[in-house]
Amino acid sequence: MRVGFIGLGIMGAPMASNLIKAGFELAVHDCVRERTASLEALGARPADSPAALAPLAEVFITMLPDTPQVEAVLFGEAGLAGALSAGSIVIDMSTISPRATMEFARRLGERQVEMLDAPVSGGEPGARQGRLSIMVGGRREIYERCLPLFQVMGSKVVYTGPNGHGQKTKLVNQVVGSLNLLAAVEGIRLARAAGLDLALTLEAVGGGAAGSWMWSNLGPKMAARDYAPGFMIRLHAKDLRLASELLAELGLDAPGTELCHELFEKAVAEGLGELGNQGLIRLWETD
Amino acid sequence: MRVGFIGLGIMGAPMASNLIKAGFELAVHDCVRERTASLEALGARPADSPAALAPLAEVFITMLPDTPQVEAVLFGEAGLAGALSAGSIVIDMSTISPRATMEFARRLGERQVEMLDAPVSGGEPGARQGRLSIMVGGRREIYERCLPLFQVMGSKVVYTGPNGHGQKTKLVNQVVGSLNLLAAVEGIRLARAAGLDLALTLEAVGGGAAGSWMWSNLGPKMAARDYAPGFMIRLHAKDLRLASELLAELGLDAPGTELCHELFEKAVAEGLGELGNQGLIRLWETD
């Protein structure tokens, strides 16, 4: 199976790299040309545009920041869609609007191109270790055909239903993860202010009903004031915007998610957008 | 080592029961007399008051709802403190005010009675399975002497520092756990409203960066509309009051914890106090 991979950022690069290491033939494109170099070194073929990638593969993975980038790569100038053969498959692993996802799937379907939405959770460490959680929406038959790819990139792959369900599941994931992150932020702040030993607190609190991935993985980074990005604040803010839009469409009042959305937007406004999401703590701790 | 156990509620009864099964000689007291029956059946000796328990043991464990109950059991009429021999040890495993804890330890110290604060996390399942997380404050030497008891009741025992540090660590735990719980509430509500399969969503979201004890343990209960208490809303509200008091003492602004405190108080005001804390979701889902 030849794979075209578009978007080689913090997440995309290690995901593509794992596919090559697993034996898949890869062609790659990124709007920042230098980003293809490390993949070329592993044997990937570079392409100058999404359209130029089309003849080099049958399955195409996009891993991009937001809805407009996915739309541009698929349907913009030198876009992928117009250059694809019938029977090709597009797997969008970005986190984007569920509504736009359903529209993109419909438009690709008009060209006899299949689409899966397959957003991921697990951040850069998960991408690197091939231990992402992958939430897949689309036709089950297409999902099954692409499963060998997902199994290389992820350790937990769940088929969630028709197109859009992957993205909706991911937004549930972001609602839950954001509040778990805020939980870790307030817990670390309280522990520090109360004069507790942070290493002991991390251990004690991680072992019971308050345990979480965020506490275990980002708590120690907050304690060490390490704000290097596994997942960037500005992308987390974008995911919370998408979640807020979906909540509003559904008429749900979700005060915790609204609070997180406000705090992440504030963090972006204060210039913290390029930090890892554990840097949310810098809204209060400025040293 | 003979152990006196005071407070045989949802948590205390299984903790006391595990101590007996591990071979410790137990004497028990509860203000609700019927609660001692199941422990008596296992061989525990009942006592009519805290004071009457004093001659029957050397180490005394209290597992009570809140600060005033601990104060009454220790220093009230027929209280424990006045009846204890020098060298006895009181281990308070309730979650109460850190400030009051330090005061109680000082008052017991005047009588040459040692005290540990050793609040727990893990709820009724953790208590039953002997898999609590126990956060211990007090003199390290006393902690070490009592470790065999903690190891029966818990799977994660952490010495956190001097008296009060156990309670402060527990309040960090409650800050983190409350927001993780709110995360699960909003995640389940969104998944249900978006028409997602709840079992698949629980699986997919639990596997990545949004995973938590609350999601894995209380998410399925919310999905099944099972509100039986592992840990009651009214006690959770009390813990959040204690956390808010500590945050205020320290001059910390913690909007997530404040939101959780408001929501839990609202749930108590709406008559949901006796439900398990996963019943917080009933503030929005009334069916």
Coordinates of C-alpha atoms in Angstrom, one line a residue:
Chain A
M1 CA 0.0 0.0 0.0
R2 CA 1.5 3.3 -1.1
V3 CA 0.8 6.2 1.2
G4 CA 0.8 9.9 0.6
F5 CA 1.4 12.0 3.7
I6 CA 0.5 15.7 3.9
G7 CA 1.5 17.7 7.0
L8 CA 4.8 16.9 8.7
G9 CA 4.6 19.0 11.9
I10 CA 5.1 17.9 15.5
M11 CA 2.6 15.0 15.1
G12 CA 2.8 14.3 11.3
A13 CA 6.5 13.8 11.1
P14 CA 6.8 11.0 13.7
M15 CA 3.6 9.3 12.4
A16 CA 4.9 9.3 8.8
S17 CA 8.3 8.1 10.0
N18 CA 6.6 5.1 11.8
L19 CA 4.8 4.2 8.6
I20 CA 8.1 4.1 6.7
K21 CA 9.8 2.0 9.4
A22 CA 6.8 -0.4 9.2
G23 CA 7.6 -1.0 5.5
F24 CA 5.0 1.3 3.8
E25 CA 6.1 3.2 0.7
L26 CA 5.7 6.9 1.5
A27 CA 5.4 10.0 -0.6
V28 CA 5.3 13.3 1.5
H29 CA 4.3 16.9 1.1
D30 CA 4.5 19.9 3.5
C31 CA 3.9 23.5 2.7
V32 CA 7.2 24.1 4.6
R33 CA 9.6 22.4 2.2
E34 CA 12.4 21.8 4.7
R35 CA 10.1 19.5 6.8
T36 CA 10.3 16.7 4.2
A37 CA 14.1 16.3 4.6
S38 CA 14.0 13.9 7.6
L39 CA 11.5 11.7 5.9
E40 CA 13.4 11.8 2.6
A41 CA 16.4 10.6 4.5
L42 CA 14.3 7.5 5.5
G43 CA 13.3 6.9 1.8
A44 CA 10.1 9.0 1.4
R45 CA 9.5 10.7 -2.0
P46 CA 8.8 14.4 -1.7
A47 CA 6.1 16.1 -3.8
D48 CA 5.8 19.9 -4.4
S49 CA 2.1 20.1 -4.0
P50 CA -0.9 18.0 -2.9
A51 CA -1.8 17.5 -6.5
A52 CA 1.7 16.3 -7.3
L53 CA 1.4 13.7 -4.6
A54 CA -1.7 12.2 -6.1
P55 CA 0.0 9.8 -8.7
L56 CA 2.4 8.5 -6.0
A57 CA -0.1 6.7 -3.8
E58 CA -3.5 5.2 -3.3
V59 CA -4.1 6.2 0.3
F60 CA -3.6 9.8 1.5
I61 CA -3.2 11.0 5.1
T62 CA -3.6 14.6 6.1
M63 CA -2.3 15.8 9.5
L64 CA -3.0 19.6 9.5
P65 CA -3.7 22.3 12.0
D66 CA -7.3 23.2 11.3
T67 CA -10.3 23.1 9.0
P68 CA -9.1 25.7 6.5
Q69 CA -5.8 23.9 5.9
V70 CA -7.6 20.6 5.2
E71 CA -10.0 22.4 2.8
A72 CA -7.1 24.1 1.0
V73 CA -5.1 20.8 0.7
L74 CA -8.1 18.9 -0.6
F75 CA -9.9 21.5 -2.8
G76 CA -7.6 24.5 -3.1
E77 CA -5.2 25.4 -5.9
A78 CA -3.0 22.3 -6.8
G79 CA -5.3 20.5 -4.3
L80 CA -5.4 16.7 -3.9
A81 CA -9.1 16.1 -4.7
G82 CA -8.9 17.1 -8.4
A83 CA -5.9 14.9 -9.0
L84 CA -7.1 11.7 -7.4
S85 CA -8.2 8.6 -9.2
A86 CA -11.5 7.0 -8.3
G87 CA -11.1 4.5 -5.5
S88 CA -8.4 6.5 -3.7
I89 CA -8.8 7.0 0.0
V90 CA -8.3 10.2 2.0
I91 CA -7.7 9.8 5.7
D92 CA -7.9 13.1 7.6
M93 CA -6.2 12.6 10.9
S94 CA -6.3 16.3 11.8
T95 CA -8.8 17.6 14.4
I96 CA -11.3 19.8 12.4
S97 CA -14.9 20.7 12.3
P98 CA -17.2 17.6 12.3
R99 CA -19.6 19.5 10.1
A100 CA -16.9 20.4 7.5
T101 CA -15.7 16.8 7.7
M102 CA -19.1 15.5 6.6
E103 CA -19.1 18.1 3.8
F104 CA -15.6 17.1 2.6
A105 CA -16.6 13.4 2.6
R106 CA -19.6 14.2 0.5
R107 CA -17.6 16.3 -2.0
L108 CA -14.9 13.5 -2.3
G109 CA -17.6 10.9 -2.7
E110 CA -18.8 12.8 -5.8
R111 CA -15.4 11.9 -7.3
Q112 CA -15.6 8.3 -6.1
V113 CA -12.9 9.1 -3.5
E114 CA -13.5 7.5 -0.1
M115 CA -12.8 9.4 3.1
L116 CA -12.2 8.6 6.8
D117 CA -12.0 11.1 9.6
A118 CA -9.4 9.7 12.0
P119 CA -8.3 12.3 14.6
V120 CA -5.9 11.2 17.3
S121 CA -5.0 11.7 20.9
G122 CA -1.8 11.1 22.7
G123 CA 0.3 14.1 21.7
E124 CA 3.9 14.0 20.3
P125 CA 5.0 11.2 22.6
G126 CA 2.1 9.0 21.4
A127 CA 2.9 9.9 17.8
R128 CA 6.6 9.0 18.3
Q129 CA 6.0 5.8 20.1
G130 CA 3.1 4.7 17.7
R131 CA 0.8 4.7 20.8
L132 CA -1.8 7.2 19.6
S133 CA -5.5 6.7 20.4
I134 CA -7.3 6.9 17.0
M135 CA -11.0 7.6 16.6
V136 CA -12.2 6.7 13.1
G137 CA -15.4 7.8 11.3
G138 CA -16.5 6.7 7.8
R139 CA -17.5 3.5 6.1
R140 CA -16.6 0.4 8.1
E141 CA -15.2 -1.4 5.0
I142 CA -12.8 1.4 4.3
Y143 CA -11.8 1.6 8.0
E144 CA -11.0 -2.1 7.9
R145 CA -8.9 -1.7 4.7
C146 CA -6.9 1.1 6.4
L147 CA -6.5 -0.7 9.8
P148 CA -2.9 -1.8 9.1
L149 CA -1.9 1.8 8.8
F150 CA -3.7 2.8 12.0
Q151 CA -2.2 -0.1 13.9
V152 CA 1.3 1.2 13.1
M153 CA 0.5 4.7 14.4
G154 CA -1.8 3.9 17.3
S155 CA -2.2 1.4 20.2
K156 CA -5.9 2.1 20.6
V157 CA -8.0 2.3 17.3
V158 CA -11.7 2.6 17.7
Y159 CA -14.3 2.6 14.8
T160 CA -16.9 5.2 16.0
G161 CA -19.4 5.3 13.2
P162 CA -20.1 7.3 10.0
N163 CA -18.1 10.3 8.7
G164 CA -17.9 13.0 11.4
H165 CA -18.2 10.6 14.3
G166 CA -14.4 10.4 14.5
Q167 CA -14.2 14.1 14.9
K168 CA -17.1 14.3 17.3
T169 CA -15.5 11.6 19.5
K170 CA -12.2 13.6 19.3
L171 CA -14.1 16.7 20.5
V172 CA -15.4 14.7 23.5
N173 CA -11.8 13.7 24.1
Q174 CA -10.7 17.4 24.0
V175 CA -13.5 18.4 26.4
V176 CA -12.4 15.7 28.9
G177 CA -8.7 16.3 28.4
S178 CA -8.9 20.1 28.8
L179 CA -10.7 19.8 32.1
N180 CA -8.2 17.1 33.2
L181 CA -5.4 19.5 32.2
L182 CA -7.0 22.4 34.2
A183 CA -7.3 20.0 37.1
A184 CA -3.6 19.3 37.0
V185 CA -2.8 23.0 36.7
E186 CA -4.9 23.9 39.8
G187 CA -3.6 20.9 41.7
I188 CA 0.1 21.8 41.1
R189 CA -0.5 25.4 41.9
L190 CA -2.2 24.5 45.2
A191 CA 0.5 21.9 46.1
R192 CA 3.2 24.5 45.5
A193 CA 1.5 27.3 47.4
A194 CA 0.7 24.9 50.3
G195 CA 4.4 24.0 50.6
L196 CA 4.0 20.4 49.7
D197 CA 6.7 18.3 48.1
L198 CA 5.7 18.2 44.4
A199 CA 7.2 14.8 43.6
L200 CA 5.4 13.2 46.6
T201 CA 2.2 14.9 45.7
L202 CA 2.4 13.8 42.1
E203 CA 2.9 10.2 43.3
A204 CA 0.2 10.3 46.0
V205 CA -2.5 12.0 43.9
G206 CA -1.7 9.9 40.8
G207 CA -2.4 6.7 42.6
G208 CA -6.1 7.1 43.4
A209 CA -9.4 8.4 42.1
A210 CA -7.8 11.7 40.9
G211 CA -5.3 9.9 38.6
S212 CA -5.2 10.9 34.9
W213 CA -2.9 10.9 31.9
M214 CA -2.6 14.7 32.2
W215 CA -1.6 14.5 35.9
S216 CA 1.0 11.7 35.2
N217 CA 2.4 13.1 32.0
L218 CA 2.0 16.9 32.3
G219 CA 2.0 17.3 36.1
P220 CA 5.8 16.5 36.3
K221 CA 6.5 19.0 33.5
M222 CA 4.6 21.7 35.3
A223 CA 6.4 20.9 38.5
A224 CA 9.7 21.2 36.6
R225 CA 8.5 24.4 34.7
D226 CA 9.2 22.6 31.4
Y227 CA 6.9 24.1 28.8
A228 CA 8.2 22.4 25.7
P229 CA 5.3 21.5 23.4
G230 CA 4.0 17.9 23.1
F231 CA 0.8 19.6 22.0
M232 CA 0.7 23.4 21.6
I233 CA -1.6 25.8 23.4
R234 CA -2.8 27.5 20.2
L235 CA -3.9 24.1 18.8
H236 CA -5.6 23.2 22.1
A237 CA -7.4 26.5 21.9
K238 CA -8.6 25.7 18.4
D239 CA -9.9 22.3 19.5
L240 CA -11.8 24.0 22.3
R241 CA -13.3 26.4 19.8
L242 CA -14.5 23.5 17.7
A243 CA -15.9 21.8 20.9
S244 CA -17.7 25.0 21.8
E245 CA -19.2 25.3 18.3
L246 CA -20.5 21.7 18.6
L247 CA -21.9 22.3 22.1
A248 CA -23.6 25.4 20.8
E249 CA -25.1 23.5 17.8
L250 CA -26.4 20.9 20.2
G251 CA -27.7 23.5 22.7
L252 CA -25.7 22.2 25.6
D253 CA -24.5 24.4 28.5
A254 CA -21.1 23.1 29.6
P255 CA -19.6 25.5 32.0
G256 CA -16.3 23.6 32.5
T257 CA -15.6 23.5 28.8
E258 CA -16.5 27.2 28.4
L259 CA -14.1 28.0 31.2
C260 CA -11.3 26.0 29.6
H261 CA -12.0 27.7 26.2
E262 CA -11.8 31.1 27.8
L263 CA -8.6 30.3 29.6
F264 CA -6.9 28.8 26.5
E265 CA -7.9 31.8 24.4
K266 CA -6.5 34.1 27.1
A267 CA -3.3 32.1 27.1
V268 CA -3.0 32.6 23.3
A269 CA -3.8 36.3 23.7
E270 CA -1.0 36.6 26.3
G271 CA 1.5 35.1 23.8
L272 CA 1.7 31.6 25.3
G273 CA 0.3 29.9 22.1
E274 CA 3.5 28.2 21.1
L275 CA 4.1 26.6 24.5
G276 CA 3.0 23.1 25.3
N277 CA -0.5 23.0 26.8
Q278 CA 0.9 22.4 30.3
G279 CA 2.0 26.1 29.9
L280 CA -1.6 27.0 30.7
I281 CA -0.2 27.2 34.3
R282 CA 1.7 30.4 33.3
L283 CA -1.6 32.3 33.3
W284 CA -1.0 32.3 37.1
E285 CA 2.6 31.3 37.6
T286 CA 4.8 33.8 35.9
D287 CA 8.2 33.0 37.3
Chain B
M1 CA -1.3 -4.4 67.5
R2 CA -4.8 -3.7 68.8
V3 CA -6.8 -1.3 66.7
G4 CA -9.8 0.8 67.7
F5 CA -11.9 1.9 64.7
I6 CA -14.4 4.8 64.9
G7 CA -16.7 5.5 62.0
L8 CA -18.1 2.5 60.1
G9 CA -19.8 4.2 57.1
I10 CA -19.4 3.4 53.4
M11 CA -15.6 3.7 53.7
G12 CA -14.9 2.8 57.3
A13 CA -16.7 -0.5 57.4
P14 CA -14.7 -2.2 54.5
M15 CA -11.5 -0.7 55.8
A16 CA -12.1 -2.1 59.3
S17 CA -13.2 -5.4 57.8
N18 CA -9.9 -5.6 55.9
L19 CA -7.9 -5.0 59.0
I20 CA -9.7 -7.9 60.8
K21 CA -9.1 -10.2 57.9
A22 CA -5.4 -9.3 57.9
G23 CA -5.3 -10.5 61.5
F24 CA -5.5 -7.3 63.6
E25 CA -7.5 -7.4 66.8
L26 CA -10.2 -4.8 66.4
A27 CA -12.5 -2.9 68.7
V28 CA -15.1 -0.7 66.9
H29 CA -17.5 2.2 67.6
D30 CA -20.0 4.0 65.5
C31 CA -22.6 6.6 66.7
V32 CA -25.1 4.5 64.7
R33 CA -25.1 1.3 66.8
E34 CA -26.3 -1.1 64.1
R35 CA -23.3 -0.4 62.0
T36 CA -21.0 -2.4 64.3
A37 CA -23.0 -5.7 63.7
S38 CA -21.2 -6.8 60.5
L39 CA -17.8 -6.2 62.1
E40 CA -18.8 -8.0 65.3
A41 CA -19.7 -11.0 63.1
L42 CA -16.0 -11.0 62.0
G43 CA -14.8 -10.8 65.6
A44 CA -14.6 -7.1 66.5
R45 CA -15.5 -6.0 70.0
P46 CA -18.0 -3.1 70.1
A47 CA -17.7 -0.1 72.4
D48 CA -20.5 2.3 73.3
S49 CA -18.5 5.4 73.1
P50 CA -15.1 6.6 71.9
A51 CA -14.0 6.8 75.6
A52 CA -15.1 3.2 76.1
L53 CA -12.9 2.1 73.1
A54 CA -9.8 3.6 74.7
P55 CA -8.8 0.6 77.0
L56 CA -9.3 -1.9 74.1
A57 CA -6.5 -0.7 71.8
E58 CA -3.2 1.2 71.3
V59 CA -3.9 2.6 67.9
F60 CA -7.1 4.4 67.0
I61 CA -8.4 5.1 63.5
T62 CA -11.1 7.6 62.9
M63 CA -13.0 7.7 59.6
L64 CA -15.7 10.4 59.9
P65 CA -17.6 12.8 57.6
D66 CA -16.1 16.2 58.6
T67 CA -14.1 18.3 61.0
P68 CA -16.8 18.7 63.7
Q69 CA -17.3 14.9 64.0
V70 CA -13.6 14.3 64.4
E71 CA -13.4 17.0 67.1
A72 CA -16.5 15.5 68.9
V73 CA -15.0 12.0 68.9
L74 CA -11.7 13.2 70.1
F75 CA -12.5 16.0 72.5
G76 CA -16.3 15.9 73.1
E77 CA -18.3 14.2 75.8
A78 CA -17.1 10.6 76.3
G79 CA -14.4 11.5 73.8
L80 CA -11.3 9.5 73.0
A81 CA -8.6 11.9 74.0
G82 CA -9.4 12.1 77.7
A83 CA -9.4 8.3 78.0
L84 CA -6.2 7.5 76.1
S85 CA -2.9 6.4 77.7
A86 CA 0.3 8.2 76.9
G87 CA 1.9 6.6 73.8
S88 CA -1.3 5.9 72.1
I89 CA -1.7 6.8 68.4
V90 CA -4.6 8.4 66.7
I91 CA -4.8 8.1 63.0
D92 CA -7.4 10.3 61.4
M93 CA -8.3 9.0 58.0
S94 CA -11.2 11.4 57.5
T95 CA -10.9 14.3 55.1
I96 CA -11.0 17.4 57.3
S97 CA -9.6 20.9 57.7
P98 CA -5.7 20.9 57.6
R99 CA -5.8 23.8 60.1
A100 CA -8.0 21.9 62.5
T101 CA -5.8 18.8 62.0
M102 CA -2.7 20.7 63.1
E103 CA -4.6 22.0 66.2
F104 CA -5.9 18.4 67.1
A105 CA -2.4 17.1 66.8
R106 CA -1.1 19.8 69.1
R107 CA -3.8 19.1 71.7
L108 CA -3.2 15.3 71.6
G109 CA 0.5 16.0 71.9
E110 CA -0.1 17.7 75.2
R111 CA -1.4 14.4 76.4
Q112 CA 1.6 12.5 75.0
V113 CA -0.7 11.0 72.3
E114 CA 0.7 10.8 68.8
M115 CA -1.4 11.7 65.8
L116 CA -1.2 11.0 62.1
D117 CA -3.5 12.6 59.4
A118 CA -4.0 9.9 56.8
P119 CA -6.9 10.8 54.4
V120 CA -7.6 8.4 51.5
S121 CA -8.6 8.4 47.9
G122 CA -10.2 5.6 45.9
G123 CA -13.8 5.6 47.2
E124 CA -15.8 2.6 48.3
P125 CA -14.3 0.2 45.7
G126 CA -10.8 1.1 46.8
A127 CA -11.8 0.7 50.5
R128 CA -13.3 -2.7 49.8
Q129 CA -10.4 -4.0 47.7
G130 CA -7.7 -2.6 50.1
R131 CA -6.5 -0.5 47.2
L132 CA -6.8 3.0 48.6
S133 CA -4.3 5.8 48.0
I134 CA -3.3 7.0 51.5
M135 CA -1.6 10.4 52.2
V136 CA 0.0 10.5 55.5
G137 CA 1.1 13.5 57.6
G138 CA 2.8 13.5 61.0
R139 CA 6.1 12.3 62.5
R140 CA 7.8 9.9 60.2
E141 CA 8.6 7.4 63.0
I142 CA 5.0 7.1 63.9
Y143 CA 4.1 6.7 60.2
E144 CA 6.6 3.9 60.0
R145 CA 5.2 2.2 63.0
C146 CA 1.7 2.3 61.5
L147 CA 2.7 1.3 58.0
P148 CA 1.5 -2.3 58.4
L149 CA -2.0 -1.0 58.9
F150 CA -1.8 1.3 55.9
Q151 CA -0.5 -1.5 53.8
V152 CA -3.6 -3.5 54.5
M153 CA -6.0 -0.7 53.6
G154 CA -4.1 0.8 50.7
S155 CA -2.1 0.0 47.6
K156 CA -0.4 3.4 47.5
V157 CA 0.8 4.9 50.8
V158 CA 2.8 8.1 50.7
Y159 CA 4.4 9.9 53.6
T160 CA 3.9 13.6 52.8
G161 CA 5.4 15.5 55.7
P162 CA 4.4 16.9 59.1
N163 CA 0.8 17.0 60.5
G164 CA -1.6 18.7 58.1
H165 CA 0.4 17.7 55.0
G166 CA -1.7 14.6 54.6
Q167 CA -4.9 16.7 54.6
K168 CA -3.4 19.3 52.2
T169 CA -2.3 16.6 49.8
K170 CA -5.8 15.2 50.0
L171 CA -7.3 18.6 49.1
V172 CA -4.9 18.7 46.1
N173 CA -6.3 15.3 45.3
Q174 CA -9.9 16.6 45.5
V175 CA -9.2 19.6 43.4
V176 CA -7.8 17.4 40.7
G177 CA -10.4 14.7 41.1
S178 CA -13.4 17.2 41.0
L179 CA -12.3 18.7 37.7
N180 CA -11.6 15.2 36.3
L181 CA -15.2 14.3 37.3
L182 CA -16.6 17.5 35.7
A183 CA -14.6 16.5 32.6
A184 CA -16.3 13.1 32.5
V185 CA -19.7 14.7 33.1
E186 CA -19.3 17.1 30.2
G187 CA -17.8 14.5 28.0
I188 CA -20.6 12.0 28.5
R189 CA -23.2 14.7 28.0
L190 CA -21.6 15.8 24.7
A191 CA -21.2 12.2 23.5
R192 CA -24.9 11.5 24.2
A193 CA -26.2 14.7 22.6
A194 CA -24.0 14.1 19.5
G195 CA -25.5 10.7 19.0
L196 CA -22.2 8.8 19.6
D197 CA -22.1 5.2 20.9
L198 CA -21.2 5.7 24.6
A199 CA -19.4 2.4 25.0
L200 CA -17.2 3.1 22.0
T201 CA -16.6 6.7 23.2
L202 CA -15.7 5.5 26.7
E203 CA -13.1 3.1 25.1
A204 CA -11.7 5.6 22.6
V205 CA -11.4 8.5 25.0
G206 CA -10.1 6.4 27.9
G207 CA -7.1 5.2 25.8
G208 CA -5.3 8.5 25.2
A209 CA -4.4 11.8 26.7
A210 CA -7.9 12.3 28.1
G211 CA -7.8 9.1 30.2
S212 CA -8.5 9.3 33.9
W213 CA -9.7 7.2 36.8
M214 CA -13.0 9.2 36.8
W215 CA -13.6 8.6 33.1
S216 CA -12.9 4.8 33.4
N217 CA -14.7 4.3 36.7
L218 CA -17.5 6.8 36.8
G219 CA -18.0 7.4 33.0
P220 CA -19.6 3.9 32.5
K221 CA -21.9 4.6 35.6
M222 CA -23.0 7.9 34.1
A223 CA -23.6 6.2 30.7
A224 CA -25.8 3.6 32.5
R225 CA -27.5 6.2 34.7
D226 CA -26.3 4.3 37.8
Y227 CA -26.0 6.9 40.6
A228 CA -25.3 4.5 43.5
P229 CA -22.7 6.1 45.8
G230 CA -19.1 5.0 45.9
F231 CA -18.5 8.5 47.2
M232 CA -21.4 10.8 48.0
I233 CA -22.1 14.2 46.5
R234 CA -22.6 15.8 49.9
L235 CA -19.1 14.6 51.1
H236 CA -17.6 15.7 47.8
A237 CA -19.2 19.2 48.3
K238 CA -17.7 19.3 51.8
D239 CA -14.2 18.4 50.5
L240 CA -14.5 21.2 47.9
R241 CA -15.5 23.6 50.7
L242 CA -12.3 22.6 52.5
A243 CA -10.3 23.1 49.3
S244 CA -11.8 26.5 48.7
E245 CA -11.0 27.5 52.3
L246 CA -7.4 26.5 51.8
L247 CA -7.2 28.2 48.4
A248 CA -8.5 31.4 50.0
E249 CA -6.1 31.2 52.9
L250 CA -3.3 30.9 50.4
G251 CA -4.7 33.8 48.2
L252 CA -5.0 31.6 45.1
D253 CA -7.5 32.2 42.4
A254 CA -8.6 28.8 41.0
P255 CA -11.6 29.2 38.7
G256 CA -12.0 25.5 37.9
T257 CA -12.2 24.5 41.6
E258 CA -14.5 27.4 42.3
L259 CA -16.8 26.2 39.5
C260 CA -16.8 22.6 40.8
H261 CA -17.5 23.9 44.3
E262 CA -20.5 25.9 43.1
L263 CA -21.8 23.0 41.0
F264 CA -21.5 20.5 43.9
E265 CA -23.2 22.9 46.3
K266 CA -26.0 23.4 43.8
A267 CA -26.3 19.6 43.5
V268 CA -26.7 19.4 47.3
A269 CA -29.2 22.2 47.3
E270 CA -31.2 20.4 44.6
G271 CA -31.5 17.3 46.8
L272 CA -28.8 15.2 45.0
G273 CA -26.5 15.0 48.1
E274 CA -26.9 11.3 48.8
L275 CA -26.2 10.2 45.2
G276 CA -22.7 9.0 44.2
N277 CA -20.6 11.9 42.8
Q278 CA -21.2 10.7 39.3
G279 CA -24.8 12.0 39.9
L280 CA -23.4 15.5 39.3
I281 CA -24.5 14.9 35.7
R282 CA -28.1 15.1 36.9
L283 CA -27.8 18.9 37.2
W284 CA -28.2 18.7 33.4
E285 CA -29.7 15.3 32.7
T286 CA -32.9 14.9 34.5
D287 CA -34.3 11.8 32.9

